[in-house]
Coordinates of C-alpha atoms in Angstrom, one line a residue:
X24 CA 183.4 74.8 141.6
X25 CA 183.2 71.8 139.1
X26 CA 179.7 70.0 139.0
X27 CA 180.0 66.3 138.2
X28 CA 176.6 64.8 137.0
X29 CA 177.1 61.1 137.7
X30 CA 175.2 58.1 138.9
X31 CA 175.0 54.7 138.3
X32 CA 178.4 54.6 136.5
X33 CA 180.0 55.9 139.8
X34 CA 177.8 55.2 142.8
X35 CA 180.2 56.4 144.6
X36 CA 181.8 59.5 143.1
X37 CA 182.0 61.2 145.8
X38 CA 184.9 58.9 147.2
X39 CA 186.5 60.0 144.1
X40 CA 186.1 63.7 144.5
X41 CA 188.1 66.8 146.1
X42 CA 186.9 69.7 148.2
X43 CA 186.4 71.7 144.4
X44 CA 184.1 69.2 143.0
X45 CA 180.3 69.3 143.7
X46 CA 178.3 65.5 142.5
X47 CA 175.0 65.9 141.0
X48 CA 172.7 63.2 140.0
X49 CA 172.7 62.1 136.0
X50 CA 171.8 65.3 134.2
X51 CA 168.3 66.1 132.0
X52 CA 168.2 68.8 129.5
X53 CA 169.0 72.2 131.8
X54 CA 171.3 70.7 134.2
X55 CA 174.2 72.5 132.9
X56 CA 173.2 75.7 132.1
X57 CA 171.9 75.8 136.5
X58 CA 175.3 74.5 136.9
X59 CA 176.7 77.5 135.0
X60 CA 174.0 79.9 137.2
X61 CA 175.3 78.0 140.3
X62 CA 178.9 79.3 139.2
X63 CA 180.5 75.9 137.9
X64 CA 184.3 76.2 136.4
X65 CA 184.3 73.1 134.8
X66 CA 181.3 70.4 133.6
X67 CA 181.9 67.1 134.1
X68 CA 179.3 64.9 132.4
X69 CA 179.5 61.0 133.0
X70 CA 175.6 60.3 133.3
X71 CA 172.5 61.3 131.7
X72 CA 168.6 60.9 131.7
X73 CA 166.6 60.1 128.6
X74 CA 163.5 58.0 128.0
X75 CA 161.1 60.0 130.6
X76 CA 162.7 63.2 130.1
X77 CA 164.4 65.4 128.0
X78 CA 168.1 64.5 127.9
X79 CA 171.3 67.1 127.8
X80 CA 171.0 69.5 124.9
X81 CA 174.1 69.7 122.9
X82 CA 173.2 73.7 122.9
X83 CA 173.9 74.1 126.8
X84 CA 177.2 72.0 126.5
X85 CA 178.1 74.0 123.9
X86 CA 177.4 77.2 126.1
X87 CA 179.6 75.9 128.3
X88 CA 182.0 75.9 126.1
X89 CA 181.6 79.5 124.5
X90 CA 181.6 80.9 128.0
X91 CA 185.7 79.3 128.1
X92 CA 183.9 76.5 130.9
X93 CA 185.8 73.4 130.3
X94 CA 183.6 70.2 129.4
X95 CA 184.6 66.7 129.9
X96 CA 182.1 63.9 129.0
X97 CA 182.9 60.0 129.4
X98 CA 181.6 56.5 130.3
X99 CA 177.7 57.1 129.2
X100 CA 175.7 60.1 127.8
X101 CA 178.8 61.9 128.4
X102 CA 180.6 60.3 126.0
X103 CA 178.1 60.6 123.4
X104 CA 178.0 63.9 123.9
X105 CA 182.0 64.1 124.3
X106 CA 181.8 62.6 120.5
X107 CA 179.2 65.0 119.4
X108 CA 180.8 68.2 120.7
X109 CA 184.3 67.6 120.6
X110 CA 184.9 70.0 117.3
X111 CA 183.7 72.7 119.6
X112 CA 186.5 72.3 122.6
X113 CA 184.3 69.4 124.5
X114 CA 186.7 66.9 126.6
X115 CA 186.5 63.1 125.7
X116 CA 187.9 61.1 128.3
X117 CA 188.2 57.4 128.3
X118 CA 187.9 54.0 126.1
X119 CA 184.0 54.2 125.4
X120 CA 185.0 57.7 124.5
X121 CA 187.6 56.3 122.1
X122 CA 185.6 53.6 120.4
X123 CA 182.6 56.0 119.8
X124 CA 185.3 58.6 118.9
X125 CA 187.2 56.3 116.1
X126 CA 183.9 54.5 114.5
X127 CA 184.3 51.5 116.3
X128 CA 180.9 51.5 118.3
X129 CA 178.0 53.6 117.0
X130 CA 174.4 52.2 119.0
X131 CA 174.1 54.7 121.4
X132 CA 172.4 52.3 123.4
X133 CA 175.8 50.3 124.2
X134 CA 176.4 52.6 127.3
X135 CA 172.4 52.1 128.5
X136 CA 171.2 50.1 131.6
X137 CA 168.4 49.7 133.8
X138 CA 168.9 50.7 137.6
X139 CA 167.5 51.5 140.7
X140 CA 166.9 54.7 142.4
X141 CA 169.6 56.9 143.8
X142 CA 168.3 56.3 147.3
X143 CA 169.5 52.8 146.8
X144 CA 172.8 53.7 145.2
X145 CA 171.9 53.2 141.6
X146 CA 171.4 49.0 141.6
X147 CA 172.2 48.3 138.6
X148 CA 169.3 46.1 137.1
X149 CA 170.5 45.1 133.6
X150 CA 174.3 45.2 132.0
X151 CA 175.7 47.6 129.9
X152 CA 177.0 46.9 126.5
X153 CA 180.4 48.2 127.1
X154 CA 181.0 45.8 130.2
X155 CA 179.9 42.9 128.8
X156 CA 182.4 43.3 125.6
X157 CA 185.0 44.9 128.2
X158 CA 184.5 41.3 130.2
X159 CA 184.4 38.9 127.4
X160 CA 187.5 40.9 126.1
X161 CA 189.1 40.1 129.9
X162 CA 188.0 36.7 129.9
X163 CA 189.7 35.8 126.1
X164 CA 193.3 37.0 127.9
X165 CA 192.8 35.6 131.0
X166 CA 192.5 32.2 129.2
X167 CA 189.1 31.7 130.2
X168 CA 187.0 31.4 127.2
X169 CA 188.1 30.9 123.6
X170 CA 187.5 33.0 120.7
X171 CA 184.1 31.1 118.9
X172 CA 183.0 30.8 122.3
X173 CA 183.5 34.4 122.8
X174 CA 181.5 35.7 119.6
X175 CA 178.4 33.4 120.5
X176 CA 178.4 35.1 123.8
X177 CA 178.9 38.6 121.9
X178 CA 176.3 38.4 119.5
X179 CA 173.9 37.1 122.3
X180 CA 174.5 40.6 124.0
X181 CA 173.5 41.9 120.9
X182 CA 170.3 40.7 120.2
X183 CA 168.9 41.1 124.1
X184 CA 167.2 44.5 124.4
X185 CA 169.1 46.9 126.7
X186 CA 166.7 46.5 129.8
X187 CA 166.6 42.9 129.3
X188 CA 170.2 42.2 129.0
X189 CA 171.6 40.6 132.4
X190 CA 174.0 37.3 132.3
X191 CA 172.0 34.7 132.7
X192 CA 169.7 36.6 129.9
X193 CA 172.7 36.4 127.4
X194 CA 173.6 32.5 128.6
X195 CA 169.8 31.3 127.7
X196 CA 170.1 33.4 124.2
X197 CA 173.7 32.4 123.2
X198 CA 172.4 28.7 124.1
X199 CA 175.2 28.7 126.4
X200 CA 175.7 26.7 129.8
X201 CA 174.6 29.5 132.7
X202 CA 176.9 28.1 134.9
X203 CA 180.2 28.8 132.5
X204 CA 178.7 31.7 131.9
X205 CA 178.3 32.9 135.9
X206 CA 181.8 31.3 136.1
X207 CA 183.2 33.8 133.5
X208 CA 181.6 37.0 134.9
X209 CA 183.0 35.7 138.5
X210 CA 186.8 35.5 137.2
X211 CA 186.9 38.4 134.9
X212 CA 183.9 40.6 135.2
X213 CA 185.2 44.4 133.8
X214 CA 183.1 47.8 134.7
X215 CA 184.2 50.0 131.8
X216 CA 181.6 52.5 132.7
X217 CA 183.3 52.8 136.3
X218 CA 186.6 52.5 135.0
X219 CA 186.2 55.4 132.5
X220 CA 184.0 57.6 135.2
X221 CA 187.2 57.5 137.2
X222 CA 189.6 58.5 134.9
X223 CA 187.1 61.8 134.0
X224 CA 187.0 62.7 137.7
X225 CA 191.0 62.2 138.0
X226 CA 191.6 64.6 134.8
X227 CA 188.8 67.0 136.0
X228 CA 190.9 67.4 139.3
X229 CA 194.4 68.8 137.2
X230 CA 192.6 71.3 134.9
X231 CA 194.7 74.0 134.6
X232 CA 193.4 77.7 136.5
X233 CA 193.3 79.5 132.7
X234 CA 190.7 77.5 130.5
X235 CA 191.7 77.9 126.4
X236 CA 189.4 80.3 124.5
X237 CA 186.4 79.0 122.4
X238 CA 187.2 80.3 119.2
X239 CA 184.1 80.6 118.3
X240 CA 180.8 82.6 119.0
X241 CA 178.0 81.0 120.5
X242 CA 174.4 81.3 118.8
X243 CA 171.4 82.1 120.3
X244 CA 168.7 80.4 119.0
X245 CA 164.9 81.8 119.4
X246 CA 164.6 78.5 121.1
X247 CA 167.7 79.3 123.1
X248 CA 166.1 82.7 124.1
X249 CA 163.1 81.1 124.8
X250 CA 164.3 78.6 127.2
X251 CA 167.3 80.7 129.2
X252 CA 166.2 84.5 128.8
X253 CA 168.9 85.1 131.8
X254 CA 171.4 84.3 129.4
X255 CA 170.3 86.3 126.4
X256 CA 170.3 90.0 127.9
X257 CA 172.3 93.0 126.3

């Protein structure tokens, strides 16, 4: 069984998954290690909660790991935590991945949005970061803006808060004309976030039967043993 914890960046995962793959909704700190009690083979992590509650610990991924469970993290939290964990066997899939990966983005809050409730399908409220650079980036070889028109429009996504940020948000801010902007989006709009969730469920579905070994042994913590007792008898 491999658990996928995904939601906004992949409404619709489960078009994307086989009969081995189980979807669960954007995962808070103990997600994984119920996955691992449920009897997951493999962690997929594309989405995660933070604000309201506490978000993935880096220990349970890293259980995961020690335990010879492969874990794959792109698109979002999971390729923060891909980044983060990656000296320990963790699975970066993707360009977010990448760009966190080599230095060339570092705000964690370039993969954050505002969105609606799963009931509705995760409506995205605000936009990412990622897609607007990912868009702008499409736009510049699609002809449609030039490059000084293209900074104004990047630095504008910069300075709007991550809730705030929608198009018409980073038009008014860049002092740019709405219209052009709406115009841009239209012809070249570019979900990175989707685009990279996809590719982590595609490499997910060829894992290989035999998992590599660790390497390493896992620590329990007193916090660990505090928290997951199940996991820390001799």
């Amino acid at each position: 069984m491999k658990v996928i914890f995904v939601g906004p960046s992949l409404p619709d995962a489960d078009a994307f998954a086989d009969d081995t793959m189980i979807i669960r909704p954007p995962a808070r700190q103990g997600d994984v290690v119920r996955a691992l009690e449920d009897g997951a083979t493999a962690i997929g992590l594309v989405d995660g909660q933070f604000e309201f509650v506490a978000p993935v610990w880096h220990k349970e991924l890293l259980f995961a790991l020690s335990r010879d469970v492969p874990v794959f993290g792109a698109a979002s939290m999971g390729a923060l935590r891909a980044v983060e964990c990656q000296a320990y066997g963790m699975v970066g899939v993707g360009r977010i991945f990448d760009d966190y990966a080599s230095g060339r983005r570092v705000d964690d809050a370039d993969v954050a949005l505002l969105h609606g409730p799963a009931e509705l399908g995760y409506p995205a409220l605000s936009v990412p970061l990622v897609n607007v650079d990912a868009t702008i980036e499409a736009a510049i070889d699609q002809g449609v803006i030039g490059g000084e028109a293209a900074l104004q429009l990047s630095q504008a996504a910069r300075r709007v808060f991550f809730k705030d940020r929608t198009w018409r948000r980073v038009a008014e801010t860049s002092s740019m004309d709405t219209g052009q902007v709406r115009a841009l989006v239209a012809t070249a709009w570019s979900d990175q976030k989707r685009q990279d969730a996809i590719e982590l469920m595609r490499a997910i579905a060829e894992i290989p039967s035999s998992a590599p070994k660790a390497g390493w042994s896992f620590n329990a913590t007193p916090l660990w043993r505090e928290l997951f007792p199940q996991f820390c008898r001799t």
